[in-house]
Tab-separated table of C-alpha atoms and ligand atoms in Angstrom:
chain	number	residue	atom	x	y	z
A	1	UNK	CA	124.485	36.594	96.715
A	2	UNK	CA	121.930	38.885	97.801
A	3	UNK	CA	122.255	42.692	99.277
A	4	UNK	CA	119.419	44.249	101.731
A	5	UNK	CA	119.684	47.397	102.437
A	6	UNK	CA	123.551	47.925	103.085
A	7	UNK	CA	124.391	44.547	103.341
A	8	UNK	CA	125.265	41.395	101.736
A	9	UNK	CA	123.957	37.952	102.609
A	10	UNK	CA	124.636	34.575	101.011
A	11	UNK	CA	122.594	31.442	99.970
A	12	UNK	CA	122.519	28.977	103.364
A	13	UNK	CA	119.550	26.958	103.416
A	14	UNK	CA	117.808	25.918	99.950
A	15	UNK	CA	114.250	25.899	99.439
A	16	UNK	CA	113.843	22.448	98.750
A	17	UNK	CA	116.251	21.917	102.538
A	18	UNK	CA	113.301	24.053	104.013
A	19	UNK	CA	110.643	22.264	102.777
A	20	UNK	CA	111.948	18.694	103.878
A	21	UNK	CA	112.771	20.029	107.466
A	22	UNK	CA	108.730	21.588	107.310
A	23	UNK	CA	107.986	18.167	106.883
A	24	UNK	CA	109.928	16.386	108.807
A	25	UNK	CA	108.843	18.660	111.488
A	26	UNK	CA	105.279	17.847	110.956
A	27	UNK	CA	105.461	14.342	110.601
A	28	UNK	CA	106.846	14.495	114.330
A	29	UNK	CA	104.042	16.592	115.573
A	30	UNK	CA	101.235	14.983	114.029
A	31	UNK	CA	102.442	11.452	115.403
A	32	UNK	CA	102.633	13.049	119.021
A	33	UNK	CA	99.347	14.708	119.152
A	34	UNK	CA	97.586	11.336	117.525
A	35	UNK	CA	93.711	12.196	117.570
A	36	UNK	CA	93.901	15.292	119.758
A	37	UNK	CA	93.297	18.750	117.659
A	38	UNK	CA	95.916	21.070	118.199
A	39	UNK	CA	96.104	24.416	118.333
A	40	UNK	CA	99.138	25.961	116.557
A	41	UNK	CA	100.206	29.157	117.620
A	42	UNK	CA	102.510	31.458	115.081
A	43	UNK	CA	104.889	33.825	116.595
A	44	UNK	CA	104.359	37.010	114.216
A	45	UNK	CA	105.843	38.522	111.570
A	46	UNK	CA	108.865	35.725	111.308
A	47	UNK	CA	106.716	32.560	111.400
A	48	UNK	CA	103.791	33.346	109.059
A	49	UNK	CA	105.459	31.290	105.850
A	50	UNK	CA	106.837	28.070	108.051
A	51	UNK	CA	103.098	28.122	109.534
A	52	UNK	CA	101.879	28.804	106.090
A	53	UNK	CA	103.572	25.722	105.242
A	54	UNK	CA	102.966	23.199	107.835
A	55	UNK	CA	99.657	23.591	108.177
A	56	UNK	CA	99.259	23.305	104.692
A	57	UNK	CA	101.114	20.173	105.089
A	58	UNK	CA	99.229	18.856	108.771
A	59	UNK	CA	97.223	15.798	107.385
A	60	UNK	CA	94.746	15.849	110.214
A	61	UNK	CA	92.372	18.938	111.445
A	62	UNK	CA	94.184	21.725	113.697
A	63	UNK	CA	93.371	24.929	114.849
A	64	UNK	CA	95.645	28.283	113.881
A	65	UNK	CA	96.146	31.308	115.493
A	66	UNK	CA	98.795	33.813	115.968
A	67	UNK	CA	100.563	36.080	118.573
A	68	UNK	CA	102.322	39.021	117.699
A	69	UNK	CA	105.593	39.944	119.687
A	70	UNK	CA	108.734	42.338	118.166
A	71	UNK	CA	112.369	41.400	119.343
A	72	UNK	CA	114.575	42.420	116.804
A	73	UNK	CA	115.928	45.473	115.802
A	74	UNK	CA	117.957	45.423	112.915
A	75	UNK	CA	120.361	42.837	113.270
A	76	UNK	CA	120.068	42.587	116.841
A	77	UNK	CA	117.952	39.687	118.898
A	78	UNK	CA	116.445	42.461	121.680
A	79	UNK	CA	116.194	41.794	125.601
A	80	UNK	CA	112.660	44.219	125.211
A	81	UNK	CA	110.228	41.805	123.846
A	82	UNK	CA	107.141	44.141	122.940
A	83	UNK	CA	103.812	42.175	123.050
A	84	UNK	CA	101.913	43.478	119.979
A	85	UNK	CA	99.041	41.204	119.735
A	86	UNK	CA	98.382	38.333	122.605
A	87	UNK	CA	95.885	35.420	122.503
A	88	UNK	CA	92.554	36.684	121.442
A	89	UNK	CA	91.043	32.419	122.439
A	90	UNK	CA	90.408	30.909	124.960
A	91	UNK	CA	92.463	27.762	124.986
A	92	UNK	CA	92.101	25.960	128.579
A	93	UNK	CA	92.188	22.338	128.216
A	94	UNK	CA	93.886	22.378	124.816
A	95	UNK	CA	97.409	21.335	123.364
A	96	UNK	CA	99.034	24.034	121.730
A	97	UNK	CA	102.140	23.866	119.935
A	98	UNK	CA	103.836	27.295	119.561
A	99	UNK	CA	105.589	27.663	116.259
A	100	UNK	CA	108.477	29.761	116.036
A	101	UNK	CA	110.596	30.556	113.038
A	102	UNK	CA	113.738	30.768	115.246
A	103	UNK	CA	114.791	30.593	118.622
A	104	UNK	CA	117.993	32.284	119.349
A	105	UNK	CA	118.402	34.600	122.858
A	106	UNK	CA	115.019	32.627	124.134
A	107	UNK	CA	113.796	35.807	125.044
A	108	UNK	CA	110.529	35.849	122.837
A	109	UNK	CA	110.442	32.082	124.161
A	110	UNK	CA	110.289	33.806	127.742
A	111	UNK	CA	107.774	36.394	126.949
A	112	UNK	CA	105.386	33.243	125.188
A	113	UNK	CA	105.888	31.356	128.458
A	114	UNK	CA	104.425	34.391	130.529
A	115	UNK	CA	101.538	34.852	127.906
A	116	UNK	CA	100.515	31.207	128.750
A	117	UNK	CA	101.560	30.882	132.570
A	118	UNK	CA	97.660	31.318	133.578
A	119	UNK	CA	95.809	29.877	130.556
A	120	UNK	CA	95.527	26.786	131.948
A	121	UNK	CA	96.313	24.653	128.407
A	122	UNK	CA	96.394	20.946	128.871
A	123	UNK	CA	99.862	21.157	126.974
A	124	UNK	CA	102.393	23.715	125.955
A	125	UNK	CA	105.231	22.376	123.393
A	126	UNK	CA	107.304	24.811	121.405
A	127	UNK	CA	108.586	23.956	117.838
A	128	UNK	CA	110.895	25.780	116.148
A	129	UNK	CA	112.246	25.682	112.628
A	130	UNK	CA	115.622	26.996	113.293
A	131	UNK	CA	117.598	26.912	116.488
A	132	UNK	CA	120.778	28.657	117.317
A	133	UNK	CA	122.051	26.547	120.059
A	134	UNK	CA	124.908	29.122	121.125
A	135	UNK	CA	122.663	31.913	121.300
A	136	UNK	CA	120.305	29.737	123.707
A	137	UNK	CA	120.421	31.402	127.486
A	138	UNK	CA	117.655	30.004	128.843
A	139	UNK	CA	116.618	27.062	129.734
A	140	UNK	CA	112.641	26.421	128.681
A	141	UNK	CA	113.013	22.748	126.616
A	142	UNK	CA	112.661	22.932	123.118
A	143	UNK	CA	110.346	20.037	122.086
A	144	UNK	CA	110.788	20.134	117.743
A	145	UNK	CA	113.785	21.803	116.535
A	146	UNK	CA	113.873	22.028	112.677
A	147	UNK	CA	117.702	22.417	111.924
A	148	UNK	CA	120.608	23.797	114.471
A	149	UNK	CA	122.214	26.662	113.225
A	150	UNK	CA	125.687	28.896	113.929
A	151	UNK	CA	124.743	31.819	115.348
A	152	UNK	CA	125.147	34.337	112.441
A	153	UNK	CA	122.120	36.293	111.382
A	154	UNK	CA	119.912	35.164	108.442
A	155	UNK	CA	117.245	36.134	106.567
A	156	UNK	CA	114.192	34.802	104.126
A	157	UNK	CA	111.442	32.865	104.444
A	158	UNK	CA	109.532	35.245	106.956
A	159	UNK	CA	112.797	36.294	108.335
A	160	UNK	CA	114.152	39.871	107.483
A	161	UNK	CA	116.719	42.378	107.702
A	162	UNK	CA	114.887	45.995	109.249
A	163	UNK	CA	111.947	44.780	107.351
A	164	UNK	CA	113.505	43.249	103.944
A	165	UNK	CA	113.885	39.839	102.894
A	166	UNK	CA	110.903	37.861	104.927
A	167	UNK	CA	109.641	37.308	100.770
A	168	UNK	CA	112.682	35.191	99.991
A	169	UNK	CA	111.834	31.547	99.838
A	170	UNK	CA	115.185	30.498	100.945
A	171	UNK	CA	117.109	31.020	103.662
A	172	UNK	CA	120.289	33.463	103.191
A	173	UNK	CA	122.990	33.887	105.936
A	174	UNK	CA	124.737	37.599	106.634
A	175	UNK	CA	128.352	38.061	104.598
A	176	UNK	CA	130.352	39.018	107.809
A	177	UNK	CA	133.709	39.960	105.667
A	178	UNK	CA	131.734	42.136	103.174
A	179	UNK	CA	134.772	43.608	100.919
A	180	UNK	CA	137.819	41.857	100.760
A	181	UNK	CA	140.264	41.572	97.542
A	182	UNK	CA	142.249	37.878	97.482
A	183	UNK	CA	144.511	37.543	94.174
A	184	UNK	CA	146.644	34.587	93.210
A	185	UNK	CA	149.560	35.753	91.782
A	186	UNK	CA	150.282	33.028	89.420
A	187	UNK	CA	153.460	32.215	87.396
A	188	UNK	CA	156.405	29.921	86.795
A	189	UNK	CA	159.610	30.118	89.113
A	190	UNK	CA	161.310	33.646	88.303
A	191	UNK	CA	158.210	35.000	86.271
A	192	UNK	CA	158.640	37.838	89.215
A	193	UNK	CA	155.916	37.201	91.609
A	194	UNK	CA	157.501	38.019	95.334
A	195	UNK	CA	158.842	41.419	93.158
A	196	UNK	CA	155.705	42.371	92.141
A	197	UNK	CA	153.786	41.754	95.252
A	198	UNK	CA	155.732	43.706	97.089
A	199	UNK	CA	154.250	46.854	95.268
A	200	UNK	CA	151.107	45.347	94.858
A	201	UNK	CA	150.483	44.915	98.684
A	202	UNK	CA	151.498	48.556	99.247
A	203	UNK	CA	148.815	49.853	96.698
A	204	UNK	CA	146.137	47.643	97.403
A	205	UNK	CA	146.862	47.270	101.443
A	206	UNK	CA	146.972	43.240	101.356
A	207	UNK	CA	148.714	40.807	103.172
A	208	UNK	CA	150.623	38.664	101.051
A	209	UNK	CA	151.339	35.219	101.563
A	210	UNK	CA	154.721	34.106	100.042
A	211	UNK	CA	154.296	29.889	100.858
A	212	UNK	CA	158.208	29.350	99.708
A	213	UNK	CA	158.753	31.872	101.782
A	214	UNK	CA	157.101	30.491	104.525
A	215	UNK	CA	158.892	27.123	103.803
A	216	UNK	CA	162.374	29.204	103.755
A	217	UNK	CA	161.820	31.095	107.150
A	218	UNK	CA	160.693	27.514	108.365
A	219	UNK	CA	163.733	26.274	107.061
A	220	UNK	CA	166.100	28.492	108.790
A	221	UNK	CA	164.594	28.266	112.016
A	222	UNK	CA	165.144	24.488	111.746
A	223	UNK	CA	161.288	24.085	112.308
A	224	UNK	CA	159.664	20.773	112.472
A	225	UNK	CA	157.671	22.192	108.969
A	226	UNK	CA	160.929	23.098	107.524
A	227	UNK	CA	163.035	20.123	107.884
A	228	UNK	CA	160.074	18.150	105.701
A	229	UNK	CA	159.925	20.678	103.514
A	230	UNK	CA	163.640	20.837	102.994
A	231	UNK	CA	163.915	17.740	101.375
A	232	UNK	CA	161.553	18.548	98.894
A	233	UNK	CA	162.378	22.099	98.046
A	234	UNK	CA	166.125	21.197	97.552
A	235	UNK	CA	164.972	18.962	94.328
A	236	UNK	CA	163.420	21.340	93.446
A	237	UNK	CA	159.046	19.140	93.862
A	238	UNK	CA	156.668	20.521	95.519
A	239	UNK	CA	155.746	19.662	99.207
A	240	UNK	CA	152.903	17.293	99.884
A	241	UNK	CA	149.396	19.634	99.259
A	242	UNK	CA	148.481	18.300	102.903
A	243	UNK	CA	151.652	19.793	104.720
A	244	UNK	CA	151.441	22.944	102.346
A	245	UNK	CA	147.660	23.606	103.446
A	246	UNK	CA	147.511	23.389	106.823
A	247	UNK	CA	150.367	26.123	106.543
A	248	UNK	CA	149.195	27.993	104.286
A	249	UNK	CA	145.423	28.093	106.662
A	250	UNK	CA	147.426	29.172	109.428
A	251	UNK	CA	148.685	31.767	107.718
A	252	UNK	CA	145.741	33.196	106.737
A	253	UNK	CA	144.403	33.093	110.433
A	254	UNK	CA	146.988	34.860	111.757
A	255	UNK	CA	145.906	37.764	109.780
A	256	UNK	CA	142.472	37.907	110.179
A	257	UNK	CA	141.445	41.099	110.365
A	258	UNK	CA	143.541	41.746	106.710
A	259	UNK	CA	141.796	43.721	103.781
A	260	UNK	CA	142.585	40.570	101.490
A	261	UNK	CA	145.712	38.299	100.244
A	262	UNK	CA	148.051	38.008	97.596
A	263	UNK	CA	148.644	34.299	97.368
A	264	UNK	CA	152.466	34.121	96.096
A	265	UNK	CA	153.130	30.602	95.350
A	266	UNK	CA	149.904	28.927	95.923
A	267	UNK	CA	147.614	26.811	94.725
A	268	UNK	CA	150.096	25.091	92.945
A	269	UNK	CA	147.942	21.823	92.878
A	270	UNK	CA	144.372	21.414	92.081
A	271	UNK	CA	143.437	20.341	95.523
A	272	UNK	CA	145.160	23.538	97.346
A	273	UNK	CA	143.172	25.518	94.519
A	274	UNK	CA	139.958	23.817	96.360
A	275	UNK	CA	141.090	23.940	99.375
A	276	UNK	CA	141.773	27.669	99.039
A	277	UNK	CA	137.944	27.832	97.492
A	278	UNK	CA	136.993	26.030	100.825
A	279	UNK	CA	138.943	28.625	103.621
A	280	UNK	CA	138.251	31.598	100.883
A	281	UNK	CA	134.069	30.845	101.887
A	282	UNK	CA	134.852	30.204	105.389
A	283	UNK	CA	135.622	33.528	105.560
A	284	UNK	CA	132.898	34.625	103.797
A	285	UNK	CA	135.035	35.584	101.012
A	286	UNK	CA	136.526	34.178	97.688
A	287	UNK	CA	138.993	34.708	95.239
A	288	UNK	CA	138.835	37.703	92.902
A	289	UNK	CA	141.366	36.808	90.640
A	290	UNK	CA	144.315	34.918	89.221
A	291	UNK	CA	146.712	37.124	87.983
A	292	UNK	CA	149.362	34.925	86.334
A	293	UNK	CA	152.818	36.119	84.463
A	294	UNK	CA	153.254	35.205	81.196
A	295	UNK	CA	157.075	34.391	80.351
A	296	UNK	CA	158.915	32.458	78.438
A	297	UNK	CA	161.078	29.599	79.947
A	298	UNK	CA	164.703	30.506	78.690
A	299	UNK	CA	164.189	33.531	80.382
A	300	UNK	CA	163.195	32.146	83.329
A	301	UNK	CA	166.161	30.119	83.398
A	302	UNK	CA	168.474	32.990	82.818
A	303	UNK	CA	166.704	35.408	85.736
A	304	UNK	CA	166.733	32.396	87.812
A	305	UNK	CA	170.552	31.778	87.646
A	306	UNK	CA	171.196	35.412	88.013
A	307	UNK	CA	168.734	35.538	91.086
A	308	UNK	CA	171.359	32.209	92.339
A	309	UNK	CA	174.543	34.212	92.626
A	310	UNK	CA	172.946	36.611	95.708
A	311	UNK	CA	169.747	34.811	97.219
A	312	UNK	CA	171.432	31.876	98.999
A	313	UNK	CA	168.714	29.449	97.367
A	314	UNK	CA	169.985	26.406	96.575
A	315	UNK	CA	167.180	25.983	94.126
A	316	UNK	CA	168.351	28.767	92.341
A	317	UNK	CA	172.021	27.967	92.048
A	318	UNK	CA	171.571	24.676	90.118
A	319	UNK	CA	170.504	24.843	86.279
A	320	UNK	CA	169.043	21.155	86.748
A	321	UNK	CA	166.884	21.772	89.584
A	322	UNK	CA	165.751	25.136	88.156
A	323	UNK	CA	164.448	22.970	84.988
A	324	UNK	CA	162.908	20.301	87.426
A	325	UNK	CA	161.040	23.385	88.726
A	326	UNK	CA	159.633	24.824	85.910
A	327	UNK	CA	159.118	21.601	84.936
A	328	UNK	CA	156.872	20.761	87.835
A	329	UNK	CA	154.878	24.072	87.404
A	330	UNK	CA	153.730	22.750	84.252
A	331	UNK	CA	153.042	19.356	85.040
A	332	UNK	CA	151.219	20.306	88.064
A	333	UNK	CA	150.458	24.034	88.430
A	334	UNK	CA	149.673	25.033	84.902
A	335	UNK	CA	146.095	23.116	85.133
A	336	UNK	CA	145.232	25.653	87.374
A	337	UNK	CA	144.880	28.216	84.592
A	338	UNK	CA	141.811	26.210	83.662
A	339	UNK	CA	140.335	26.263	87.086
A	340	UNK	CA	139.907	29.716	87.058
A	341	UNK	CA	139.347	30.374	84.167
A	342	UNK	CA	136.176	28.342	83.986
A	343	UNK	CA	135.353	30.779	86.645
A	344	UNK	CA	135.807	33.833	84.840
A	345	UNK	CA	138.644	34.369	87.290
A	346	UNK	CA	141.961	34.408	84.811
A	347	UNK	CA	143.912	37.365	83.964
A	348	UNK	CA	147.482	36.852	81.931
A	349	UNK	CA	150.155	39.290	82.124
A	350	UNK	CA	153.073	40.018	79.740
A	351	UNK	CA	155.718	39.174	82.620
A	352	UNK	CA	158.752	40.457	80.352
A	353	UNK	CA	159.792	44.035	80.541
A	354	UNK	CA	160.946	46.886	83.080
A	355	UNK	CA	159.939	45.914	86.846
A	356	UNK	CA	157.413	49.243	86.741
A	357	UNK	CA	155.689	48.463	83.797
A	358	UNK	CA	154.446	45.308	84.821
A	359	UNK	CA	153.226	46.579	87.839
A	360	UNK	CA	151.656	48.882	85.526
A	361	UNK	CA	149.716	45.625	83.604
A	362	UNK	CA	149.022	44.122	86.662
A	363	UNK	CA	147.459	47.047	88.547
A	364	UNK	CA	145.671	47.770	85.245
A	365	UNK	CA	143.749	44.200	85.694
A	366	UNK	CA	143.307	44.489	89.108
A	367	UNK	CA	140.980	48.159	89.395
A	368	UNK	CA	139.230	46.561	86.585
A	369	UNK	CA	138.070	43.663	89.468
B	1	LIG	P1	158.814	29.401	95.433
B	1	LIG	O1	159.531	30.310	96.363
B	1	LIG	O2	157.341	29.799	95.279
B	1	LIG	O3	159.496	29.240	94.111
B	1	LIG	O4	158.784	27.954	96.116
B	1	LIG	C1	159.980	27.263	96.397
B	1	LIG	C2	159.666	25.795	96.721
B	1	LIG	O5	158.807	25.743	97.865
B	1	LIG	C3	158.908	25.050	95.647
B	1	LIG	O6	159.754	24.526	94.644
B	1	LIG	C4	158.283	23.928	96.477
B	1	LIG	O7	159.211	22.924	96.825
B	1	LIG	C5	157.900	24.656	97.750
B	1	LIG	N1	156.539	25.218	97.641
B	1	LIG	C6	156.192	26.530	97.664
B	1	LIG	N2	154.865	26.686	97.533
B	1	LIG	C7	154.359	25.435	97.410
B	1	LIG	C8	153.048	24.924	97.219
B	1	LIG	N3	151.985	25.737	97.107
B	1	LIG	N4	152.890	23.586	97.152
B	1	LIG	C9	153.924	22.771	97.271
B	1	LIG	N5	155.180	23.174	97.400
B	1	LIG	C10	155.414	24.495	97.480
């Protein structure tokens, strides 16, 4: 990751990506204009590197030139299209190709269209490294196209951000959720998770995502979700990762606009951990940490059956199914501790003691983050 000024932008498009859609690019003009010469016409500042490059890489003779034109301010594609610089050649009777670094708004594309309109070129044809097809308003066809893009703002490779990051020889893409905080609050059944998230939400303003919870309220409103998740839950296995992640990804976009998660209950599996990697970057975010409570199984067992006599859980009230489900975490869940901590990412907690001084540990760990 990258910052520019006050933002934050992430790797998108290698170098090596660029250089293979340069060429690609050029193998597709220089086929088309067969023994013709062509004039290639850069669209300044943006373009200079991809027209460094392609001509570079143009195995037959060409002409260069550039026109100068300023659309963007900041991180805005402007409808005032100053033209700095225009053609300074004649270039009746030729075939110019206009090379663009990217065509978003079409409103430079406009502004080259009026530049030409009376210089009576044999040919016009517009190439254009990257295109950002819902951005596109008008309607001027687009004869080389490089690589479709989303239409988020990026920078490198002659693009930049109010003047930074045109050096960069790859392309970057803007962080749009610049400063969230997602935890996994990792444990065995009855290590205390729900308990402590409760006061860890309220500290750290997160939303937290409870996915036995989810399964319970699912449950009681005799859901289509909960009556498949019923039959698991009751022997005390896991649901099916498939079922359990499409839940838990609505959940998370139902809260979009939240400060961050605490993930109670999930990953529990190594594909929800990647899964959770997967919608954590779709989001331009990731996880910051698993936070997992350390505690040892007998007393697990004992909170567990104590927990049994007032929650209403049958998963609580048998000593079998309780064992089943500590059993399960460790057959399944425990791997998970290596996941992230091959990422730097794991942070054990003494789970045993008074309920405030493990918030204590855990909020300890998290303002290190
Ligand atoms: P919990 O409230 O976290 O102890 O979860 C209760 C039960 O819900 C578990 O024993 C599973 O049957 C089910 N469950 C909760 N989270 C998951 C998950 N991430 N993957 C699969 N099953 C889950």
């Amino acid at each position: 990751m990258i910052k520019l000024h006050d933002l934050y932008f992430k790797p998108f498009i290698s170098e090596d990506e660029v250089d293979t859609i340069v060429e690609r690019m050029v193998n597709d003009i220089a086929n088309d204009m067969q023994d013709e010469v062509p004039v290639f016409v850069g669209i300044l500042n943006g373009s200079f590197m991809f027209v460094s490059d392609f001509v570079k890489k143009y195995p037959k003779p060409c002409e260069v030139t550039f026109i100068k034109l300023a659309s963007y301010e900041g991180l805005k594609s402007s409808e005032d299209i100053h033209r700095l610089i225009g053609l300074t050649q004649d270039l009746s009777g030729r075939k110019v190709v206009i090379l663009e670094d990217i065509i978003d708004s079409g409103n430079t594309l406009e502004e080259v269209n009026r530049i030409f309109e009376n210089e009576n070129v044999d040919e016009l044809k517009i190439a254009t490294l990257f295109y950002k097809p819902e951005a596109y308003k008008k309607d001027y066809k687009l004869h080389y196209i490089g690589k479709e893009i989303p239409n988020k703002f990026i920078v490198g490779y002659g693009l930049d951000y109010n003047g930074l990051g045109r050096d960069l020889p790859a392309i970057y893409q803007l962080k749009t959720t610049q400063y969230m905080t997602n935890l996994v609050l990792f444990g065995p059944p009855g290590a205390g998770k729900g308990t402590q998230a409760e006061f860890l939400k309220e500290t750290y303003n997160l939303v937290h995502i409870s996915t036995g919870d989810v399964f319970r309220f699912n449950i009681k409103n005799e859901t289509a979700l909960g009556m498949l998740a019923k039959s698991y839950m009751d022997k005390g296995e896991l649901v099916p990762d498939q079922v359990t992640i499409d839940m838990l990804n609505a959940e998370v976009e139902k809260n979009a606009d939240a400060n961050g998660f605490i993930f109670d209950g999930f990953p529990r599996t190594h594909a929800q951990a990647e899964a959770l990697d997967k919608l954590m970057d779709s989001k331009d975010s990731q996880i910051n940490a698993m936070i997992a409570l350390e505690v040892d199984d007998e007393v697990l067992v004992g909170r567990l059956l104590e927990r049994g006599k007032t929650s209403g859980r049958k998963d609580d009230a048998n000593e079998t199914v309780i064992r089943n489900r500590i059993t399960e975490y460790y057959k399944k869940t425990a791997i998970l501790k290596d996941y992230y901590t091959a990422q730097d990412k794991y942070f054990g907690v003494d789970g045993v003691g008074s309920i405030a001084d493990i918030t204590k540990r855990l909020n300890a760990v998290i303002d290190t983050l």
